[in-house]
GROMACS .gro file of C-alpha atoms in nm:
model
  336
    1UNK     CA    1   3.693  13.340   6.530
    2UNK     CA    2   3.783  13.666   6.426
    3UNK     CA    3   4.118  13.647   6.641
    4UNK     CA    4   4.236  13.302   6.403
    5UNK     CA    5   4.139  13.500   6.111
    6UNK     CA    6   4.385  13.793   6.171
    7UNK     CA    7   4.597  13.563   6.335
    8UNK     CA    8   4.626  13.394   5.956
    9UNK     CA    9   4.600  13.713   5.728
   10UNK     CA   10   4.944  13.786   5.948
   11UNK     CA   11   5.072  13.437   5.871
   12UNK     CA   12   5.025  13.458   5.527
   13UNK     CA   13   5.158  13.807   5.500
   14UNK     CA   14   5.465  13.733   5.686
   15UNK     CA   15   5.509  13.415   5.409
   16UNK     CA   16   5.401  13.663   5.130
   17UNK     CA   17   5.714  13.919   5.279
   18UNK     CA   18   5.974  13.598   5.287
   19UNK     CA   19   5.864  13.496   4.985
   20UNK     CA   20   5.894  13.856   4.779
   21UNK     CA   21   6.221  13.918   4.998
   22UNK     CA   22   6.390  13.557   4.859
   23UNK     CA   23   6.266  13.653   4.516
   24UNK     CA   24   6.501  13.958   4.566
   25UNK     CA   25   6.783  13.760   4.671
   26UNK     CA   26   6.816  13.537   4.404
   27UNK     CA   27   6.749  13.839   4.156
   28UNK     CA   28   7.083  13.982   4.328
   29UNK     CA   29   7.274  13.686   4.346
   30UNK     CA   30   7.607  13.691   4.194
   31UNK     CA   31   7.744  13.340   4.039
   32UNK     CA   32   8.153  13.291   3.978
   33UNK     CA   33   8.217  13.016   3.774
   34UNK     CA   34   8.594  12.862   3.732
   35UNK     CA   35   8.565  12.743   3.368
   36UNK     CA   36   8.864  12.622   3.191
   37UNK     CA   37   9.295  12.627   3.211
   38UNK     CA   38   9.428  12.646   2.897
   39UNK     CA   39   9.757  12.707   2.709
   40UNK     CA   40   9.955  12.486   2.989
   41UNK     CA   41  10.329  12.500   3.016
   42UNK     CA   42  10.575  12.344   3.220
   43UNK     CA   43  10.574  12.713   3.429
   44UNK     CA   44  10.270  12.913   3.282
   45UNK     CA   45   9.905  12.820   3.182
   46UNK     CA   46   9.575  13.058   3.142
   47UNK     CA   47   9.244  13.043   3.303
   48UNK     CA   48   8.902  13.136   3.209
   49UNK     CA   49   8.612  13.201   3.413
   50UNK     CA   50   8.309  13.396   3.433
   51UNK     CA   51   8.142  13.597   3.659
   52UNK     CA   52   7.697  13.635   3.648
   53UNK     CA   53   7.410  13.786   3.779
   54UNK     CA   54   7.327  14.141   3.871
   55UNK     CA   55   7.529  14.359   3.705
   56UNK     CA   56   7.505  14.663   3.982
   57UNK     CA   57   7.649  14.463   4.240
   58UNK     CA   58   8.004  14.617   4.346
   59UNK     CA   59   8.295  14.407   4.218
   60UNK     CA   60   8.663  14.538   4.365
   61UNK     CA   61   8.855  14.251   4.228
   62UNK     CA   62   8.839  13.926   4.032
   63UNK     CA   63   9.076  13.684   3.904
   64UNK     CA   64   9.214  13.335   3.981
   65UNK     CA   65   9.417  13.199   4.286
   66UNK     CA   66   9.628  12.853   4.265
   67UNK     CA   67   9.838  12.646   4.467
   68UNK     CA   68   9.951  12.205   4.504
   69UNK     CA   69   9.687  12.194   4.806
   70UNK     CA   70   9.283  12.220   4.722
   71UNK     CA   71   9.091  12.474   4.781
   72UNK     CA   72   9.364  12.723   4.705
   73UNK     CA   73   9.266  13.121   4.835
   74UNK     CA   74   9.448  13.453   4.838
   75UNK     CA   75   9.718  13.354   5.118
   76UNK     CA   76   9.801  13.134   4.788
   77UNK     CA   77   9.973  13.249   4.447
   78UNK     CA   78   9.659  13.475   4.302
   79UNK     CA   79   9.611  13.674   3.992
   80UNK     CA   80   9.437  14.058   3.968
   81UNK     CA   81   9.240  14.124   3.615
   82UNK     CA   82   9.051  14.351   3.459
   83UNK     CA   83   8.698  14.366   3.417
   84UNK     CA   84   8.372  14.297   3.627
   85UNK     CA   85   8.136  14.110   3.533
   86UNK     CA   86   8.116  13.842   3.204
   87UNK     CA   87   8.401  13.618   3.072
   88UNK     CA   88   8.781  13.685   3.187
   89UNK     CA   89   9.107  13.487   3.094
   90UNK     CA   90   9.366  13.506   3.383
   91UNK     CA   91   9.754  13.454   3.329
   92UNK     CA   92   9.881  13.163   3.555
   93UNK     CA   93  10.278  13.221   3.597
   94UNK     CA   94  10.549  13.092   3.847
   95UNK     CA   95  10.439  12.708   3.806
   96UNK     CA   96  10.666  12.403   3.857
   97UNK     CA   97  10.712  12.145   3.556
   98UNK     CA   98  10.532  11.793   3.641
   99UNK     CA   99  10.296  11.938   3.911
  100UNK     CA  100   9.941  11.870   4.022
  101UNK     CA  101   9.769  12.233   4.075
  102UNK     CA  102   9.464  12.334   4.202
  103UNK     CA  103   9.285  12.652   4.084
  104UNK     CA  104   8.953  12.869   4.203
  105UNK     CA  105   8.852  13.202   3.998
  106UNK     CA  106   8.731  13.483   4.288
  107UNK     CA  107   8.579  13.800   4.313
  108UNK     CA  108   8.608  14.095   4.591
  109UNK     CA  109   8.315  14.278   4.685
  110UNK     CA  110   8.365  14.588   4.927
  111UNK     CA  111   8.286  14.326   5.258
  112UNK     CA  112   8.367  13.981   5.123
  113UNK     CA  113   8.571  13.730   4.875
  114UNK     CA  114   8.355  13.483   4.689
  115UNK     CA  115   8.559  13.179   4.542
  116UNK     CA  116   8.420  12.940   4.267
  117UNK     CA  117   8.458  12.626   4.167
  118UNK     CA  118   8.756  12.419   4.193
  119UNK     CA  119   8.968  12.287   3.863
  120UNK     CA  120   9.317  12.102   3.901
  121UNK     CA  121   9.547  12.063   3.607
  122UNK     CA  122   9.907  11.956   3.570
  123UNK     CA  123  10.197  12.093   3.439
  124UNK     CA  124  10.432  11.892   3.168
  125UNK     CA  125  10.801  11.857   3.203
  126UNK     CA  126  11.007  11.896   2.932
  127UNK     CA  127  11.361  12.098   2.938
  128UNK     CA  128  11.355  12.497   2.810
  129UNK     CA  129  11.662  12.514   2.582
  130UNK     CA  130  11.702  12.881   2.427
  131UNK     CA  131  11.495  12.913   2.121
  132UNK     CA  132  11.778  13.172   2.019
  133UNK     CA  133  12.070  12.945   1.960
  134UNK     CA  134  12.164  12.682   1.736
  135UNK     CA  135  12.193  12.332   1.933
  136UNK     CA  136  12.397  12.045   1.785
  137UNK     CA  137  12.308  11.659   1.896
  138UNK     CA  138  12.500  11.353   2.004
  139UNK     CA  139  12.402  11.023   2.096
  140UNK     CA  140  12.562  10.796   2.417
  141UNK     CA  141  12.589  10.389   2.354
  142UNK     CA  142  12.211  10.335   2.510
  143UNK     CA  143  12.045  10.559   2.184
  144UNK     CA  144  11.994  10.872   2.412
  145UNK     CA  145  12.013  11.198   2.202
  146UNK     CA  146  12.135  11.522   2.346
  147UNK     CA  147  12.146  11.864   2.252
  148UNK     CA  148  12.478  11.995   2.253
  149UNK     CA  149  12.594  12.350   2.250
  150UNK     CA  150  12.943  12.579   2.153
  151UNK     CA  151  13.000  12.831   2.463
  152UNK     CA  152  13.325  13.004   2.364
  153UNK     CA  153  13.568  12.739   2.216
  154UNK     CA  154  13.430  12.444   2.420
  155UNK     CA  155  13.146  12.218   2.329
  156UNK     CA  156  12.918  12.106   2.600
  157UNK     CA  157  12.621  11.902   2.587
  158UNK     CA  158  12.332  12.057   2.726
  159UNK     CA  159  12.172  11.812   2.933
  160UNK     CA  160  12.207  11.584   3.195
  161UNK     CA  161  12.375  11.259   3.108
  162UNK     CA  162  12.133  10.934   3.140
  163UNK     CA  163  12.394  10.673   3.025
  164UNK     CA  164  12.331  10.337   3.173
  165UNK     CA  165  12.655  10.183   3.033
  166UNK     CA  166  13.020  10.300   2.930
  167UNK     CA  167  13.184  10.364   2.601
  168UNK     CA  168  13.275   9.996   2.560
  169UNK     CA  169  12.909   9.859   2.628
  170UNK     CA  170  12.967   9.753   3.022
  171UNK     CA  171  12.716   9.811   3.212
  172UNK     CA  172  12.679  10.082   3.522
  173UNK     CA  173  12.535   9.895   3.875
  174UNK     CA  174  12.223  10.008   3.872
  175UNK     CA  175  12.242  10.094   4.274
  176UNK     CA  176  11.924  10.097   4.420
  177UNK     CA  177  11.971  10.135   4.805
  178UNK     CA  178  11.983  10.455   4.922
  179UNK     CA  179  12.198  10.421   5.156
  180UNK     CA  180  12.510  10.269   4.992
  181UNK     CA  181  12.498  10.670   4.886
  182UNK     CA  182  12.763  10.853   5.064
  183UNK     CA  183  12.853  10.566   5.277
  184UNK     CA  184  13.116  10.449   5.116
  185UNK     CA  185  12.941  10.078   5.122
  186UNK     CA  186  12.997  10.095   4.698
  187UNK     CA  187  13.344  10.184   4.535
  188UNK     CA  188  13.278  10.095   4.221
  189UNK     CA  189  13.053  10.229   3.946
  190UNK     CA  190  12.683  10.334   3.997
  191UNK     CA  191  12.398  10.544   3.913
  192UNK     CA  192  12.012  10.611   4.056
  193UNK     CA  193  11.765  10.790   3.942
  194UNK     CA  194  11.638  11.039   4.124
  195UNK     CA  195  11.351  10.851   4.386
  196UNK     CA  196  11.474  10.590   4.212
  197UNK     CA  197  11.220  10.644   3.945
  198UNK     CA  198  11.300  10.640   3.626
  199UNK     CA  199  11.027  10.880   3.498
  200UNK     CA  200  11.293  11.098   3.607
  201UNK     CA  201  11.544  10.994   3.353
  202UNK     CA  202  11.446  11.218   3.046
  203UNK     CA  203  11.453  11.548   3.170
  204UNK     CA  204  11.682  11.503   3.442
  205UNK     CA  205  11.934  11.236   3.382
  206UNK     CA  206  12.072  11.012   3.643
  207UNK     CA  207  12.267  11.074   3.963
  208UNK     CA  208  12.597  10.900   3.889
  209UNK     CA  209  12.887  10.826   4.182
  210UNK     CA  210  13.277  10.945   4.141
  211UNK     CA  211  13.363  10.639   4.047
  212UNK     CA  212  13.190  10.593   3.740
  213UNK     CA  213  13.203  10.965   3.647
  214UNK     CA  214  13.657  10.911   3.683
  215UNK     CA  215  13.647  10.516   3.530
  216UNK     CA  216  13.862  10.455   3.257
  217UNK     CA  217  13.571  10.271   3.043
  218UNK     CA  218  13.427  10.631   2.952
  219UNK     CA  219  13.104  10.684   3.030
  220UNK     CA  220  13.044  10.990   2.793
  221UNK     CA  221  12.949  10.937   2.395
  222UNK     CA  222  13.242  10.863   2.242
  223UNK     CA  223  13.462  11.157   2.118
  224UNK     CA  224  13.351  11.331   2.442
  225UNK     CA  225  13.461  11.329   2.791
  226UNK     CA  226  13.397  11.420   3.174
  227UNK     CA  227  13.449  11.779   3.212
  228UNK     CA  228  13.803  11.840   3.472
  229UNK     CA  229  13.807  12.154   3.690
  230UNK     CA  230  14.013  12.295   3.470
  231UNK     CA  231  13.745  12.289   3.198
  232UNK     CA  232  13.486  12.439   3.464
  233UNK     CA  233  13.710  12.717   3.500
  234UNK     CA  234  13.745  12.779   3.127
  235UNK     CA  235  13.404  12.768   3.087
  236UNK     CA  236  13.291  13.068   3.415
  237UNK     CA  237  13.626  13.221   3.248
  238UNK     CA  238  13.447  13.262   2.942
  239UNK     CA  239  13.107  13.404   3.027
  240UNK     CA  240  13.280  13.661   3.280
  241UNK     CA  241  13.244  14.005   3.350
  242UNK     CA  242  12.968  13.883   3.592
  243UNK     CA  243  12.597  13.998   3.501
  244UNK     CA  244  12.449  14.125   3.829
  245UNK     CA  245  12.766  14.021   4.003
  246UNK     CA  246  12.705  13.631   3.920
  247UNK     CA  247  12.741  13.330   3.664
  248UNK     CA  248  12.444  13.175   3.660
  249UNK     CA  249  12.215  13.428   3.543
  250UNK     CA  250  12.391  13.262   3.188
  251UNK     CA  251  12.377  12.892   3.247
  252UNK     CA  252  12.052  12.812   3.400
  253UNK     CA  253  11.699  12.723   3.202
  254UNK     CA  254  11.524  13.022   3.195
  255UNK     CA  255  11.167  13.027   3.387
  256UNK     CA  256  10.997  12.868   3.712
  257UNK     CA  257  11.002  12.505   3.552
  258UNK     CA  258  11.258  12.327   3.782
  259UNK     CA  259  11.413  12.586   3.963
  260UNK     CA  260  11.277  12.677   4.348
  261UNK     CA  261  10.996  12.924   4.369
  262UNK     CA  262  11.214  13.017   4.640
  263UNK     CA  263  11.531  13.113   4.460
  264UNK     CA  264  11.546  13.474   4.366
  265UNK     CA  265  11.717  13.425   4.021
  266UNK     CA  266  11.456  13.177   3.914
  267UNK     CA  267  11.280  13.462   3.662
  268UNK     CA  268  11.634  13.642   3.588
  269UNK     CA  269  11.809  13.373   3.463
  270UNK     CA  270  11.892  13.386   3.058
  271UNK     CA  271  12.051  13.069   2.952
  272UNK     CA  272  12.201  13.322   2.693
  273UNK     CA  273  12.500  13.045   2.679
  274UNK     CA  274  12.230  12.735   2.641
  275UNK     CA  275  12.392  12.588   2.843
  276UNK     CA  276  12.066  12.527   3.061
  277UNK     CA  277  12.156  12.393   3.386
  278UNK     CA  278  11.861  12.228   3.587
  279UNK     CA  279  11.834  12.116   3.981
  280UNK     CA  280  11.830  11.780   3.930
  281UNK     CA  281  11.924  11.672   4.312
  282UNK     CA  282  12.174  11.454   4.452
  283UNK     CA  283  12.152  11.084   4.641
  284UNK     CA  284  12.323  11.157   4.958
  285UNK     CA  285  12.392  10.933   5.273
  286UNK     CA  286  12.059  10.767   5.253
  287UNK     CA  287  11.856  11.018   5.131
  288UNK     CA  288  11.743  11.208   4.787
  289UNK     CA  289  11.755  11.611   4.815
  290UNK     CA  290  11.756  11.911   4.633
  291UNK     CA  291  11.511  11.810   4.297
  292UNK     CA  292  11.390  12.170   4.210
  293UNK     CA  293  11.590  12.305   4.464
  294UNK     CA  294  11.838  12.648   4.416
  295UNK     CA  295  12.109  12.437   4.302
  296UNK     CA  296  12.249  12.217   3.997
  297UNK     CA  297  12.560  11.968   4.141
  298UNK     CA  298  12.744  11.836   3.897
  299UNK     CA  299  13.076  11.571   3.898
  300UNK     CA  300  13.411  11.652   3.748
  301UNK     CA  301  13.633  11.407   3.637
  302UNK     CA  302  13.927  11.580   3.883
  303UNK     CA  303  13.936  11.377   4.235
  304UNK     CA  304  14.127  11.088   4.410
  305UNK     CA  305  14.013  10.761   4.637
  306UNK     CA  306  13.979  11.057   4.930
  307UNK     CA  307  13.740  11.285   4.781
  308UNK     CA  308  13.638  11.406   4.451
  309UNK     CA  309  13.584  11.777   4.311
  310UNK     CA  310  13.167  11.883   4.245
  311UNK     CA  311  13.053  12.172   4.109
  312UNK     CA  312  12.763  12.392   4.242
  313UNK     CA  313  12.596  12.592   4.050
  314UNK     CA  314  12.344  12.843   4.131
  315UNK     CA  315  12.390  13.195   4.144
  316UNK     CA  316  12.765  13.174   4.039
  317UNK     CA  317  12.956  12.821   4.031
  318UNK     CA  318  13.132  12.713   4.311
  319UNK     CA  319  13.446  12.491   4.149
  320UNK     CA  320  13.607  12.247   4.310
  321UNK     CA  321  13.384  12.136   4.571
  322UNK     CA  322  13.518  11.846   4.760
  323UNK     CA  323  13.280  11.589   4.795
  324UNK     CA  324  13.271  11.194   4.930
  325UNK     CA  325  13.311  10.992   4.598
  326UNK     CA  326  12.972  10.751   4.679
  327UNK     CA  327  12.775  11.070   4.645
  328UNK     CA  328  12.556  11.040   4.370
  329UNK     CA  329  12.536  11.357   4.132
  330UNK     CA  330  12.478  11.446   3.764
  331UNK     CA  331  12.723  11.465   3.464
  332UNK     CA  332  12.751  11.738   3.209
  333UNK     CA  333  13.034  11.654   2.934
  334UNK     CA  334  13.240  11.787   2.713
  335UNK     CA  335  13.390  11.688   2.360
  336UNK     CA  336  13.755  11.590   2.304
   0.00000   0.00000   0.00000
């Protein structure tokens, strides 16, 4: 008898000690909490989240971490802010336009990283023209507006042409198979957009072949025109010396929003011209390639039945490209 009664005074001071000794633990338990992205852009947004409980715990680090696959940690894109514990907001930089993200707020201690909650959001997609310069607008035969800008004494327009017709209101084939692209299976005038999507269309345009980019029907706006090599070089003429040794530092949208997170002048660029060159891909020999890649490809209107002249444009501009004529690429044009 008196054995079982030790035996349970143990018992219950053994439950007394787990219980006191979880009672500690949650009193020392420290909560991250992944709150809210705000202030989205096509390339930056800004995170809050919060960070509870006992306030002599050791915190080393907090901020947020991100990436396009869940659960997203610090072998991901991550941010390092200020404070301990309490409310934070977190700068999100280096995003893609028109991409799914997900996002976890973290802290360091001295022996472990604690992630919170995940939130995804998405990124718009809209085109960065320079807020510094004064644009001009024209409009092609389908009602498409453009923003047009003066670099030197030429006048480009500053985005992608998305024509589906020519000056005199005949229609472009609208080529869907892939893989009359580069094949020479199509010799006449086409365009694609790019995954053959046409969600595509406003900020990038559509991927046009040599044949309507050199056909006599026009397929600029009228009063304007298919830029020839020669205009090309008048144009990398103009915006010489070199800064840092290239061109496109001056021509390309500024920011992360379409250009490769890959491509080291992605955060140098300027776009002081406005000109505001994109990477809006190419249809080649059955596939599409290069959408937010480290180059823009553009058609001239210089070429014959053999092969046509492309430009490439990424750090500099690489003029007079010769490419297969079924290739599909964007326009850029110029005014009479």
């Amino acid at each position: 008898m008196i054995m079982k009664t030790i035996k349970s005074l143990l018992n219950v001071c053994i439950l007394g000690f787990l219980v006191l000794s979880c009672e500690k633990e949650d009193k020392t338990e420290t909560y991250i909490n992944t709150i809210e992205v705000q202030n989205i852009t096509s390339y930056s947004a800004e995170c809050t989240s919060e960070i509870s409980g006992d306030e002599s715990f050791p915190i080393v680090a907090r901020g947020v971490c991100w990436g396009k696959n869940e659960q997203p940690t610090l072998g991901n894109s991550f941010s390092v802010d200020d404070g301990g514990f309490g409310a934070s907001s977190s700068k999100i930089t280096g995003l893609n336009a028109n991409s799914l993200y997900y996002l976890r707020a973290y802290y360091r201690s001295e022996t472990d990283t604690v992630y919170g909650n995940q939130i995804e959001f998405s990124t718009p997609d809209y085109i960065l023209f320079n807020p510094e310069l004064t644009y001009g607008t024209v409009t092609d035969i389908d009602g498409n507006e453009y923003k047009t800008i003066q670099i030197g004494d030429q006048t480009w327009i500053a985005e992608n042409l998305k024509t589906t017709r020519y000056q005199n209101g005949d229609a472009i084939t609208h080529e869907t198979d892939l893989y009359k692209w580069g094949h020479f299976q199509i010799q006449t005038g086409a365009y694609i957009f790019y995954d053959n999507n046409e969600s595509n269309k406003d900020v990038h345009g559509a991927l046009y072949n040599w044949y309507a980019a050199s056909d006599s029907r026009n397929i600029a706006p009228e009063g304007w025109r298919v830029p020839t090599v020669e205009d090309w070089k008048k144009l990398s003429d103009y915006i010489s010396p070199f800064q840092n040794g290239y061109y496109g530092y001056k021509l390309r949208e500024t920011t992360s929003a379409h250009w490769s997170f890959y491509d080291p002048m992605r955060l140098a660029s300027t776009n002081s011209t406005g000109f505001t060159a994109i990477p809006s891909g190419k249809a080649v020999s059955g596939k599409f390639m290069d959408l937010g890649a480290q180059y823009a490809y553009y058609w001239t209107g210089t070429g014959t039945q053999d092969g046509s002249s492309c430009i490439y444009l990424g750090e500099d501009i690489a003029i007079d490209f010769m490419q297969p004529n079924a290739r599909g690429f964007s326009i850029r044009c110029i005014k009479n």
